[in-house]
PDB file of C-alpha atoms and ligand atoms in Angstrom:
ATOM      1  CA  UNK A  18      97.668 327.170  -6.102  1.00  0.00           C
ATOM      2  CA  UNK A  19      97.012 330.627  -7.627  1.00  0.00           C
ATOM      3  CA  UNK A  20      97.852 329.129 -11.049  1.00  0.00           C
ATOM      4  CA  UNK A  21      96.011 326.125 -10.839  1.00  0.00           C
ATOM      5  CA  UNK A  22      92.593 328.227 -10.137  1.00  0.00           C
ATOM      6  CA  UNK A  23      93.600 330.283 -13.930  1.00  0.00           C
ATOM      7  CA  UNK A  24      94.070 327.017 -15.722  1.00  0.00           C
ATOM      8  CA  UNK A  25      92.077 323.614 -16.691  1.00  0.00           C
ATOM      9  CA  UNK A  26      93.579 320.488 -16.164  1.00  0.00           C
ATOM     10  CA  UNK A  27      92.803 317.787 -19.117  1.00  0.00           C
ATOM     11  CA  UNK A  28      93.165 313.961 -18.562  1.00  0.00           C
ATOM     12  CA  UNK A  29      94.335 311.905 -21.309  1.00  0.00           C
ATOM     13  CA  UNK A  30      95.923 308.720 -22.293  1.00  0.00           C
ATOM     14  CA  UNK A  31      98.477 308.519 -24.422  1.00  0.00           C
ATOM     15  CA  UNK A  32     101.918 306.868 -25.507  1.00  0.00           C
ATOM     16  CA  UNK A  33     105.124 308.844 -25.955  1.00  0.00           C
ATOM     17  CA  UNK A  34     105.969 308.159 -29.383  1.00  0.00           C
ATOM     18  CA  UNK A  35     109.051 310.990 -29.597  1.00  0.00           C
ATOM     19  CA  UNK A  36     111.220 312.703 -26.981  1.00  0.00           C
ATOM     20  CA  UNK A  37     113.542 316.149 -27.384  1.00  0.00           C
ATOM     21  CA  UNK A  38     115.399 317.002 -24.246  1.00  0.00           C
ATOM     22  CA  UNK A  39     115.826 320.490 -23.499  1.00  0.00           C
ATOM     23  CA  UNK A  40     118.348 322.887 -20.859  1.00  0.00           C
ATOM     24  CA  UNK A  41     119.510 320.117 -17.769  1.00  0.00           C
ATOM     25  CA  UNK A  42     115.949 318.561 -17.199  1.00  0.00           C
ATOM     26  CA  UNK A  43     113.484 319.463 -19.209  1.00  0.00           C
ATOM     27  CA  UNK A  44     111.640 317.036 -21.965  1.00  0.00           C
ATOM     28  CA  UNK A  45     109.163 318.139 -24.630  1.00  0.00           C
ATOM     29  CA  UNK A  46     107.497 315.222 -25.752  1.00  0.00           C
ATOM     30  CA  UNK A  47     105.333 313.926 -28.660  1.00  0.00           C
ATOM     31  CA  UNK A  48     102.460 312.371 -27.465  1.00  0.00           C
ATOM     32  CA  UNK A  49     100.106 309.984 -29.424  1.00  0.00           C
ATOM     33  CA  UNK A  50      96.459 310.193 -28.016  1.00  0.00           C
ATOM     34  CA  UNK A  51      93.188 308.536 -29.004  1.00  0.00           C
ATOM     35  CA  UNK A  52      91.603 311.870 -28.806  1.00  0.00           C
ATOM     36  CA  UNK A  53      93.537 315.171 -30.104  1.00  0.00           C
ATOM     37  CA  UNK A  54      95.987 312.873 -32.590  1.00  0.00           C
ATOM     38  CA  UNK A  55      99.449 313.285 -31.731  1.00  0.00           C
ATOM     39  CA  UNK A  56     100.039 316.259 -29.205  1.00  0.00           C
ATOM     40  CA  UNK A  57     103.523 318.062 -27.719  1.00  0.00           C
ATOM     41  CA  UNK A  58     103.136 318.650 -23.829  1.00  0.00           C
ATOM     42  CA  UNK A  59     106.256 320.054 -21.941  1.00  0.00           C
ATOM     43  CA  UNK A  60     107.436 317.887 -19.512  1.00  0.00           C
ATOM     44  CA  UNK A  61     109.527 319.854 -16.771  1.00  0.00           C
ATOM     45  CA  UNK A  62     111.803 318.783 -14.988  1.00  0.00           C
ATOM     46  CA  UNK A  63     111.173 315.104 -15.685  1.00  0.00           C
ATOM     47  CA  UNK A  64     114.514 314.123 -16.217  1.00  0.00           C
ATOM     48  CA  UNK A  65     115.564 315.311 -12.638  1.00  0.00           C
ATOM     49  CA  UNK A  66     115.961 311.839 -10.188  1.00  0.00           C
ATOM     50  CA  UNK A  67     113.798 313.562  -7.933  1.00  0.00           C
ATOM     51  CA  UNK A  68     110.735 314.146 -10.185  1.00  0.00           C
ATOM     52  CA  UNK A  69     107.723 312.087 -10.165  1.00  0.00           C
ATOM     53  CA  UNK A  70     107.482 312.491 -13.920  1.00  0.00           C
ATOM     54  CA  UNK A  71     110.879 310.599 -14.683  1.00  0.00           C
ATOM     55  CA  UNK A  72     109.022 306.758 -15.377  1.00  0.00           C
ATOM     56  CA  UNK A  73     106.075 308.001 -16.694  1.00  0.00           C
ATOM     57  CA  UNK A  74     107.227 310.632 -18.952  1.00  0.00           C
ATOM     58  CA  UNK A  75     109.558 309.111 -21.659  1.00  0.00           C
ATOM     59  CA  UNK A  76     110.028 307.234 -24.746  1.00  0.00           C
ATOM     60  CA  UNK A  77     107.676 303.855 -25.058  1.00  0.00           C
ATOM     61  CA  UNK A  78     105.062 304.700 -21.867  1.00  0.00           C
ATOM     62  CA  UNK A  79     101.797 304.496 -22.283  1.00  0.00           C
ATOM     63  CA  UNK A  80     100.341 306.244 -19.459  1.00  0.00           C
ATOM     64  CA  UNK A  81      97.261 308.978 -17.847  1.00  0.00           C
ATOM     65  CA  UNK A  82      98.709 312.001 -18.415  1.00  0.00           C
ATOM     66  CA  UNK A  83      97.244 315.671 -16.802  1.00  0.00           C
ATOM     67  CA  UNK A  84      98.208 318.523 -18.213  1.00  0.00           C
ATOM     68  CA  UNK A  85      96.881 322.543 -18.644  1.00  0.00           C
ATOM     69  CA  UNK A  86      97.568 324.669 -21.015  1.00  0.00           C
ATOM     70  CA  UNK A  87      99.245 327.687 -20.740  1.00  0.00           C
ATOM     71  CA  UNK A  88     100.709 330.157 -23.304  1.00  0.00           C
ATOM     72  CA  UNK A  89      99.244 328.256 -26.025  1.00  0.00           C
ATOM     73  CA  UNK A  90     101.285 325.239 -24.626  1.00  0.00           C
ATOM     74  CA  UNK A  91     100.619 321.708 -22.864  1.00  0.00           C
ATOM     75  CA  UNK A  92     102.405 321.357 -19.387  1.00  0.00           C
ATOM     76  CA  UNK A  93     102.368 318.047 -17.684  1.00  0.00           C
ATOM     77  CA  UNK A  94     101.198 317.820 -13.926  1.00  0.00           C
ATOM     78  CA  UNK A  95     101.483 314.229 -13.815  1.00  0.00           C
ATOM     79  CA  UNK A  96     101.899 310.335 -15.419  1.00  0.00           C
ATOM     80  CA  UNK A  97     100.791 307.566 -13.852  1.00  0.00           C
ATOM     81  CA  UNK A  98     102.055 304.367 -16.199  1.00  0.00           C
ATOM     82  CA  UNK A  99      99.429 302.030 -17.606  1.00  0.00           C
ATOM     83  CA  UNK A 100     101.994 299.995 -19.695  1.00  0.00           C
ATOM     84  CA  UNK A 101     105.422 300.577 -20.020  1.00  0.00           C
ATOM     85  CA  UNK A 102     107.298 298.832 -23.059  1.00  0.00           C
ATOM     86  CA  UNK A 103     110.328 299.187 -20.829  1.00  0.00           C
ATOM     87  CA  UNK A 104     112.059 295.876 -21.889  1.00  0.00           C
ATOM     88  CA  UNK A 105     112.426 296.652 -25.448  1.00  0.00           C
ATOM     89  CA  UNK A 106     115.243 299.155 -24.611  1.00  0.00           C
ATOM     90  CA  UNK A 107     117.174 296.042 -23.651  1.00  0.00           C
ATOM     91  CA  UNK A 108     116.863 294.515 -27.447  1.00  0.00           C
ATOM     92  CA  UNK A 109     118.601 297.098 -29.558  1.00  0.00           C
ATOM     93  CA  UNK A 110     116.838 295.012 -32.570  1.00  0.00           C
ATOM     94  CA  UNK A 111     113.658 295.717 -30.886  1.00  0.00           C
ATOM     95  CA  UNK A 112     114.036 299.086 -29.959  1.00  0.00           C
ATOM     96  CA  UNK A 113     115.034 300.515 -33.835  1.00  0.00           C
ATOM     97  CA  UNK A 114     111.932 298.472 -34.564  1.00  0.00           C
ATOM     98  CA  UNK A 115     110.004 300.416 -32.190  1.00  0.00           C
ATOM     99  CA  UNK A 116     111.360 303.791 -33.359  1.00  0.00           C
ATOM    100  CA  UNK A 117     111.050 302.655 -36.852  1.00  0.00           C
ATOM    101  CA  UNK A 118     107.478 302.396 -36.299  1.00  0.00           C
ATOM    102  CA  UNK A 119     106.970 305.643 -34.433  1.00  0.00           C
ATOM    103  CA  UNK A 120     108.540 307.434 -37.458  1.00  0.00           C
ATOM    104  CA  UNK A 121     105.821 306.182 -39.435  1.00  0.00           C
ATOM    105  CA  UNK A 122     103.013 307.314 -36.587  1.00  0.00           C
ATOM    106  CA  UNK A 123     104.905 310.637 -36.779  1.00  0.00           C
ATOM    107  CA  UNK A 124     105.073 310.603 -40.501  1.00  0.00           C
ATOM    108  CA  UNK A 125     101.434 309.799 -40.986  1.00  0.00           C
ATOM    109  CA  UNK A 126      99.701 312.111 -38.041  1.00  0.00           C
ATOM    110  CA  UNK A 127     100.901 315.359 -38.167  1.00  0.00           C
ATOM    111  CA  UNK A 128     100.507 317.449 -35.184  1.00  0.00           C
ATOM    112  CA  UNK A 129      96.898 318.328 -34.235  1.00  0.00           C
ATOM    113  CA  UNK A 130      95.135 315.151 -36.734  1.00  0.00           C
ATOM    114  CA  UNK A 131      93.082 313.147 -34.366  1.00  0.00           C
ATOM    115  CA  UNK A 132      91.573 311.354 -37.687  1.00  0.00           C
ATOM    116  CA  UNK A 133      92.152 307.524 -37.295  1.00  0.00           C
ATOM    117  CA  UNK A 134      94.509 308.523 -34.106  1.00  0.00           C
ATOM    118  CA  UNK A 135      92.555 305.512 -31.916  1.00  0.00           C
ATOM    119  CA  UNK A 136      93.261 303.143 -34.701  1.00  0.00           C
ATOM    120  CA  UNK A 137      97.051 304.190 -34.791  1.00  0.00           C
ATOM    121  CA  UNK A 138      97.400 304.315 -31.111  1.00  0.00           C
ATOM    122  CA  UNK A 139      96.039 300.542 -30.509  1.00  0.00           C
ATOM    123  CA  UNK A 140      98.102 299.498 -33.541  1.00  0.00           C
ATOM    124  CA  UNK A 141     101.400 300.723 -32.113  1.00  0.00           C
ATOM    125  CA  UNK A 142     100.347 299.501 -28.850  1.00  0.00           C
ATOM    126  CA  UNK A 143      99.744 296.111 -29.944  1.00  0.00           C
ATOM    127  CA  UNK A 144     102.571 296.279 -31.904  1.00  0.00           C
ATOM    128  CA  UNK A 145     105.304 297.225 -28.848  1.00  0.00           C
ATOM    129  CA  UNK A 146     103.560 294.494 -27.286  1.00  0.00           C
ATOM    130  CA  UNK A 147     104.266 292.092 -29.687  1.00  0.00           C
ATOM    131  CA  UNK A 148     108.351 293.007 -29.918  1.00  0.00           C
ATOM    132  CA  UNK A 149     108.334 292.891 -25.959  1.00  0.00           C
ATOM    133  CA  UNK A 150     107.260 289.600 -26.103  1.00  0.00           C
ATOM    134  CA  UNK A 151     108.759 288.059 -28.947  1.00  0.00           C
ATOM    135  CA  UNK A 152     104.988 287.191 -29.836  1.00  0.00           C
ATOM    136  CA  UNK A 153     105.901 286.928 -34.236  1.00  0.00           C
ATOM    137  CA  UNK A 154     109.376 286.992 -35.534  1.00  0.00           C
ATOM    138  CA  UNK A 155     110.436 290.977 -36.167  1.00  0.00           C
ATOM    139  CA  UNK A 156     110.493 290.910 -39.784  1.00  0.00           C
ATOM    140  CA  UNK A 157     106.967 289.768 -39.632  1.00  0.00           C
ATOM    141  CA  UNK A 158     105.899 292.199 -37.137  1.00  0.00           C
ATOM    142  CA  UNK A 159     107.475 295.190 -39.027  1.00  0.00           C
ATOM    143  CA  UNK A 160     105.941 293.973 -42.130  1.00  0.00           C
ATOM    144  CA  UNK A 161     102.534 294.011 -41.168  1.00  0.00           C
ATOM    145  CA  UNK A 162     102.802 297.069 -39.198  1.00  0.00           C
ATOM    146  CA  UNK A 163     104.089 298.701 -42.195  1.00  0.00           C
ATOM    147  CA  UNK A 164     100.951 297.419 -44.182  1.00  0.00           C
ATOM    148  CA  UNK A 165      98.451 297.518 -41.659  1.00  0.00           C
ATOM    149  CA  UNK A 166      99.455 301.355 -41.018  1.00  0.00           C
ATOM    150  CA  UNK A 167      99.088 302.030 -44.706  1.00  0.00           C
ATOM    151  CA  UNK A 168      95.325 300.275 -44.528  1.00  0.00           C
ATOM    152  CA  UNK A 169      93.999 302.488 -41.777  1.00  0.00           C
ATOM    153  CA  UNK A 170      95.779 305.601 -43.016  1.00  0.00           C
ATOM    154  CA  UNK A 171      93.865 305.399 -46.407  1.00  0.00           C
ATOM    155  CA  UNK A 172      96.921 303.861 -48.318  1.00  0.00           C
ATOM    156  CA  UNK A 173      95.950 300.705 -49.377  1.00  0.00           C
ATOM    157  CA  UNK A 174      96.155 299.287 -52.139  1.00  0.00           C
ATOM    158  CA  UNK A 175      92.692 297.894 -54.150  1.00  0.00           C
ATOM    159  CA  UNK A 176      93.528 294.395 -53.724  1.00  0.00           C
ATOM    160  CA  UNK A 177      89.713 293.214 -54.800  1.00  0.00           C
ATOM    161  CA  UNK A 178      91.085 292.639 -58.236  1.00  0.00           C
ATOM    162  CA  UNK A 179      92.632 293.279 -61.342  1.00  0.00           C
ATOM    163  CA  UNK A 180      92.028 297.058 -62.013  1.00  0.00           C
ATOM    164  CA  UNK A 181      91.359 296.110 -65.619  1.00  0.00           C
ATOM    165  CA  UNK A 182      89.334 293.368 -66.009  1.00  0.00           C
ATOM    166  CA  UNK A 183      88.090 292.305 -62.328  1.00  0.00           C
ATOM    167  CA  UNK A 184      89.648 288.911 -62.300  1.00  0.00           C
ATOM    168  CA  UNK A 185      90.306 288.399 -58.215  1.00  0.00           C
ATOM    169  CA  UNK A 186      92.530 285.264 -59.171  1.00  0.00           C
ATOM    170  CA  UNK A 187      95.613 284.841 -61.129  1.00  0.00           C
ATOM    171  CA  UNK A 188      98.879 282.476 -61.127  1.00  0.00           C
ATOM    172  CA  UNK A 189      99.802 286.358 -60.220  1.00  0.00           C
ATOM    173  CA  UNK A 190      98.963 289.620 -59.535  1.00  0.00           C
ATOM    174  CA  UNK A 191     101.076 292.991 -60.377  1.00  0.00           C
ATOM    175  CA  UNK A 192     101.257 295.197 -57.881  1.00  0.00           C
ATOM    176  CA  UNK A 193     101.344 298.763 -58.744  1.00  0.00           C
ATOM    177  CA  UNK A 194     103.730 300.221 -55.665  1.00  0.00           C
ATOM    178  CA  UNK A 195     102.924 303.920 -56.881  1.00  0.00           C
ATOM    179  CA  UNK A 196      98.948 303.825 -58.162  1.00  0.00           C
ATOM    180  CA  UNK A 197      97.965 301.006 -55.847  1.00  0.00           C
ATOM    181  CA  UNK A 198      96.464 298.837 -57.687  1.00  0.00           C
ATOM    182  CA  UNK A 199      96.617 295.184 -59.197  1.00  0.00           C
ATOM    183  CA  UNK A 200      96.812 293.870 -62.691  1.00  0.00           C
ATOM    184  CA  UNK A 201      96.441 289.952 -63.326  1.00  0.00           C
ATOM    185  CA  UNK A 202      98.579 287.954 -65.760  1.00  0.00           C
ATOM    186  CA  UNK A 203      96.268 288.085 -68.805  1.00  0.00           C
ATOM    187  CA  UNK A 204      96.432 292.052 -68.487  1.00  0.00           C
ATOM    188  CA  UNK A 205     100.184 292.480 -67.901  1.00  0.00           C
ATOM    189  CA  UNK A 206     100.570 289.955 -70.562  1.00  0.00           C
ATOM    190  CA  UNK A 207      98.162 292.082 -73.074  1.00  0.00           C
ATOM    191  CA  UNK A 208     100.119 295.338 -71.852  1.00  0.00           C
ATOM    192  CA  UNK A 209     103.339 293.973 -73.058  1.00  0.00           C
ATOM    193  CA  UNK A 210     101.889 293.129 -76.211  1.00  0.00           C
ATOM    194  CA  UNK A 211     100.850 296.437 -76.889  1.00  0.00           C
ATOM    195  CA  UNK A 212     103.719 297.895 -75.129  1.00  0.00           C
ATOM    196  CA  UNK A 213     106.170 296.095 -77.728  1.00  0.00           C
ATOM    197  CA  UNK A 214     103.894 297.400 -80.620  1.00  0.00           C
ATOM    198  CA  UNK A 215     104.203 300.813 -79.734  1.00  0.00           C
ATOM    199  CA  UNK A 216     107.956 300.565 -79.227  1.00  0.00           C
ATOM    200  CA  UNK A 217     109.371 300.937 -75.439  1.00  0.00           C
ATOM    201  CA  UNK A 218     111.743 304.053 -76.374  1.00  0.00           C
ATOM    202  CA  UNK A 219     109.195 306.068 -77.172  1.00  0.00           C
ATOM    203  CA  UNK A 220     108.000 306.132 -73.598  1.00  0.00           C
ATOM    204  CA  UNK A 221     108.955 309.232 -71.407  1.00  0.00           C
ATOM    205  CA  UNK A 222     111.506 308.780 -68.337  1.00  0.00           C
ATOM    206  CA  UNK A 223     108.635 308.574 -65.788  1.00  0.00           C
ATOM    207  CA  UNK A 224     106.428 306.437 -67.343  1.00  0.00           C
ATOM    208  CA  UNK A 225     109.604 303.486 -67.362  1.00  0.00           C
ATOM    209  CA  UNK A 226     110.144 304.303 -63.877  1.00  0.00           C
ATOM    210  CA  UNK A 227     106.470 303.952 -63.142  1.00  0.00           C
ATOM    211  CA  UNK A 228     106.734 300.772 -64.950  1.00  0.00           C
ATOM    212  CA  UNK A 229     109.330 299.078 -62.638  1.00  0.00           C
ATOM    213  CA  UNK A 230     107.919 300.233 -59.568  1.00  0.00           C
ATOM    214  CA  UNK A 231     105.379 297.155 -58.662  1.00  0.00           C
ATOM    215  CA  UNK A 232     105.356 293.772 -57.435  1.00  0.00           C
ATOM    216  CA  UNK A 233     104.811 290.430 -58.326  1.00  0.00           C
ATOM    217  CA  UNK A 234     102.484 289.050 -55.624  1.00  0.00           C
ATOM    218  CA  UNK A 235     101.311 285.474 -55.982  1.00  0.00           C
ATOM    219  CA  UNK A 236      98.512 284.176 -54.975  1.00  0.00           C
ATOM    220  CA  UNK A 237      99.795 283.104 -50.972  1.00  0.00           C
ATOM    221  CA  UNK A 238     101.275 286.620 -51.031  1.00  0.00           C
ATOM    222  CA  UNK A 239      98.267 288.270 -52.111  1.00  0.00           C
ATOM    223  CA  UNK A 240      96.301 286.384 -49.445  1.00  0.00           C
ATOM    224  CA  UNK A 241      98.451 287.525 -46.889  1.00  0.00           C
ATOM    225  CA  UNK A 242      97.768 291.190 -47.792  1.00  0.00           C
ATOM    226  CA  UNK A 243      94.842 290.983 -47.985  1.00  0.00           C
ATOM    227  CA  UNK A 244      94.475 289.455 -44.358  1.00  0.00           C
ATOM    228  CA  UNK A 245      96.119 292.124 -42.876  1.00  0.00           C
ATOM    229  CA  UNK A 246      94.414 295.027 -44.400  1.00  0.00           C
ATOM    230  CA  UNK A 247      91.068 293.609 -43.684  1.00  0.00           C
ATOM    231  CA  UNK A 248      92.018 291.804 -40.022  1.00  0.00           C
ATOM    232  CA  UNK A 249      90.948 293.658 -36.731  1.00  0.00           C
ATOM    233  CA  UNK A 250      93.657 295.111 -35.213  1.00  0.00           C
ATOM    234  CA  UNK A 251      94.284 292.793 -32.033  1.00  0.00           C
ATOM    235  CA  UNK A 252      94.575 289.677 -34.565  1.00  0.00           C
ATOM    236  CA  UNK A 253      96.474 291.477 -37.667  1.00  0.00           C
ATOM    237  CA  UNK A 254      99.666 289.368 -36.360  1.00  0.00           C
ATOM    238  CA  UNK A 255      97.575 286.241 -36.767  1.00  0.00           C
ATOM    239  CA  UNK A 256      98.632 284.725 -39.824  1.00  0.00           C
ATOM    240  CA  UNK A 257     101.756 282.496 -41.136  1.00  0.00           C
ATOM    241  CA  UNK A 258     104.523 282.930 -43.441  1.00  0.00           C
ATOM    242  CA  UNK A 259     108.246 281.454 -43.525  1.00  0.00           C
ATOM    243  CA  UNK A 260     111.109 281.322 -45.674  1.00  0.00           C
ATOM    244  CA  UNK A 261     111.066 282.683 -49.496  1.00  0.00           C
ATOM    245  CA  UNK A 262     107.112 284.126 -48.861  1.00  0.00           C
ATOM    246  CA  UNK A 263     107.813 285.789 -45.241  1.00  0.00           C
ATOM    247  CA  UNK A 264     110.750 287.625 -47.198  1.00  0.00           C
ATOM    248  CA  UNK A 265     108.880 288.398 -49.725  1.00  0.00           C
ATOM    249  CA  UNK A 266     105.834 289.523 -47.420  1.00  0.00           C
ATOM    250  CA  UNK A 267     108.858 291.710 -45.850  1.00  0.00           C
ATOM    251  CA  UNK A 268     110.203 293.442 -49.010  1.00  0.00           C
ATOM    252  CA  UNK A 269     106.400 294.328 -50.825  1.00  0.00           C
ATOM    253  CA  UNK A 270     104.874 296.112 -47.532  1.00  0.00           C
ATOM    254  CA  UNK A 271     108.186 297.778 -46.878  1.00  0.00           C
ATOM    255  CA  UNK A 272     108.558 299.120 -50.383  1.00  0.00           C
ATOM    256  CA  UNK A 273     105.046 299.796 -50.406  1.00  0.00           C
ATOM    257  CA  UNK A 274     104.951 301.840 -48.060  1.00  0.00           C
ATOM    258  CA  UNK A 275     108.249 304.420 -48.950  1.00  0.00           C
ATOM    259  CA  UNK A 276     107.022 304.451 -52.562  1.00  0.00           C
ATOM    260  CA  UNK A 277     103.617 305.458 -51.380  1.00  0.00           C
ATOM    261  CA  UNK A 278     105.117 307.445 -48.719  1.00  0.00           C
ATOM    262  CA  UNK A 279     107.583 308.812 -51.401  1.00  0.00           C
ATOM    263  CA  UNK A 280     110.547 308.786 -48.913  1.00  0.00           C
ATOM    264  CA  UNK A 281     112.840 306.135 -46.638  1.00  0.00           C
ATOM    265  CA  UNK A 282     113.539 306.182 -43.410  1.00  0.00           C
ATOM    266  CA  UNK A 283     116.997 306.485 -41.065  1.00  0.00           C
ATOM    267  CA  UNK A 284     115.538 304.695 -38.275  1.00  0.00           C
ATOM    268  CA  UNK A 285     114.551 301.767 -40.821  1.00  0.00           C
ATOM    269  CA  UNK A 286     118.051 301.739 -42.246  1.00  0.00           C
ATOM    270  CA  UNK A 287     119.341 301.417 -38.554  1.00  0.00           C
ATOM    271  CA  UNK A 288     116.810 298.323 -38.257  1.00  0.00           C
ATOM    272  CA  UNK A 289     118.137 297.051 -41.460  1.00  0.00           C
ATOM    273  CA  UNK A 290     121.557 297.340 -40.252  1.00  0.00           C
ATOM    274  CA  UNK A 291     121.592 295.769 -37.158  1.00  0.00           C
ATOM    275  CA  UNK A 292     119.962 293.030 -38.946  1.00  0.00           C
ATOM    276  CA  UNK A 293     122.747 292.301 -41.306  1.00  0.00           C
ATOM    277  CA  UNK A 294     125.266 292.697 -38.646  1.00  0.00           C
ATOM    278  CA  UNK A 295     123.292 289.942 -37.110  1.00  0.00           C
ATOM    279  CA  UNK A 296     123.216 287.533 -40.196  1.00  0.00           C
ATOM    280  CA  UNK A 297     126.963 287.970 -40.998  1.00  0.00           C
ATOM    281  CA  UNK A 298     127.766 287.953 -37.504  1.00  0.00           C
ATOM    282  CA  UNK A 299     125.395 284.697 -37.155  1.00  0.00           C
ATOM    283  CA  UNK A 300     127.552 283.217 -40.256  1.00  0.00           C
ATOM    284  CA  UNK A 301     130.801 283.661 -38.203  1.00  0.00           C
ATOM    285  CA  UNK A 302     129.718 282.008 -35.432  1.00  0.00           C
ATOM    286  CA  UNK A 303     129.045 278.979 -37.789  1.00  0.00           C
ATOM    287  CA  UNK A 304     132.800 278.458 -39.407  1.00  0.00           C
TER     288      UNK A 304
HETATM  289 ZN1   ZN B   6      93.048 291.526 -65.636  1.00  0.00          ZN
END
């Protein structure tokens, strides 16, 4: 117990969002806390059958962790489970969605930022919930994660009004995927006036590209959005959308997102993947 008198033990709560396994049984792993952001602590031995650690101390637990620190390092003593997401392993849909959405938590909280960490945490736990239970379709669930993760990370979009004139309705709104922001019909319509007077070619490169990047959101879409960005997190699933506007719901927060983001993600192509090797396979089944 010599070692145990030299170090302090913390107590913390927290969900494993990412794993690395190391020699035969060691784990470090990546652990998203209300408190200290997300955090590595070494887990030793916890993929030996005869640790205490092995439930506890993996991908998709959240559980009361202890650990000291030692060597400028986190060491875990022990887990007990709080909730454990377990059954999502057994959807592979489910689980890329899951991973999916801890590559944004990783993406978005950096090692050591504990600002807005609470907010993350009971999004992704509400989230992992929601896929476990088959609460709202996937595509829905991904959607607003992706847009409700933006919204608490500082990302969103000004969706009050049109950034030129204030109008707040519209038969639609442009959304600007890159500057955030919305433009109504009158002012898109007065841009592409002026836009054809001054000649499109003399525009540079970035400015076209900048151009193509946004969205038309109409005015069920836009409602949506807003919703989510503004909804508490335990009812930000609480709203409806099928068919032509739940796709469309789908492709502006995902896009969203990796243009503001400036990058895509493998474990969302994986998602995207299995998806279509659903539909087609779905299609098969039918002829
Ligand atoms: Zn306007």
């Amino acid at each position: 117990m010599r070692e145990k008198s030299h170090t302090t033990e913390l107590r913390v709560r927290g969900l494993v969002v990412r794993e690395v396994l190391l020699g035969e049984t060691d784990k470090l792993l990546s652990v998203m806390t209300a408190e200290y952001g997300r955090i590595p602590i070494m887990a030793k031995g916890a993929r030996s059958i005869k640790s205490h650690l092995i439930t506890s101390a993996q991908l998709m637990c959240y559980s009361e962790l202890t650990f000291y620190e030692r060597e400028g390092r986190r060491w875990l003593r022990e887990a007990s489970p709080i909730e454990v997401f377990y059954p999502i392993r057994l959807d592979i849909e489910g689980f890329a969605l899951a991973q999916y959405f801890f590559s944004i938590c990783c993406e978005l909280f950096p090692e050591g930022n504990a600002d807005g960490a609470a907010d993350m945490l009971r999004l992704l736990l509400n989230s992992l919930y929601a896929i476990m239970t088959d609460l709202r379709p996937q595509p829905l669930i991904k959607a607003a994660f992706e847009f409700k993760a933006m919204a608490l990370s500082g990302f969103a979009p000004d969706l009050d009004g049109c950034a030129e004139c204030g109008a707040v309705d519209s038969p639609y709104m442009l959304l600007d995927l890159a500057g955030g922001t919305l433009r109504c019909e009158k002012c898109v319509e007065r841009a592409i006036r002026e836009d054809i007077n001054q000649s499109l070619i003399s525009r540079t490169e970035e400015e076209r590209r900048g151009a193509a990047a946004s969205f038309s959101l109409s005015p069920e879409l836009l409602g949506l959005l807003r919703f989510i960005a503004a909804a508490p997190i335990k009812r930000f699933l609480s709203f409806e959308a099928e068919g032509t506007v739940a796709a469309q719901l789908g492709a502006v927060c995902e896009n969203y997102l990796c243009n503001q983001l400036e990058r895509g993600f493998e474990t969302l192509d994986f998602w995207h993947s299995l998806r279509l090797a659903q539909s087609s396979g779905g299609q098969k089944e039918q002829t």
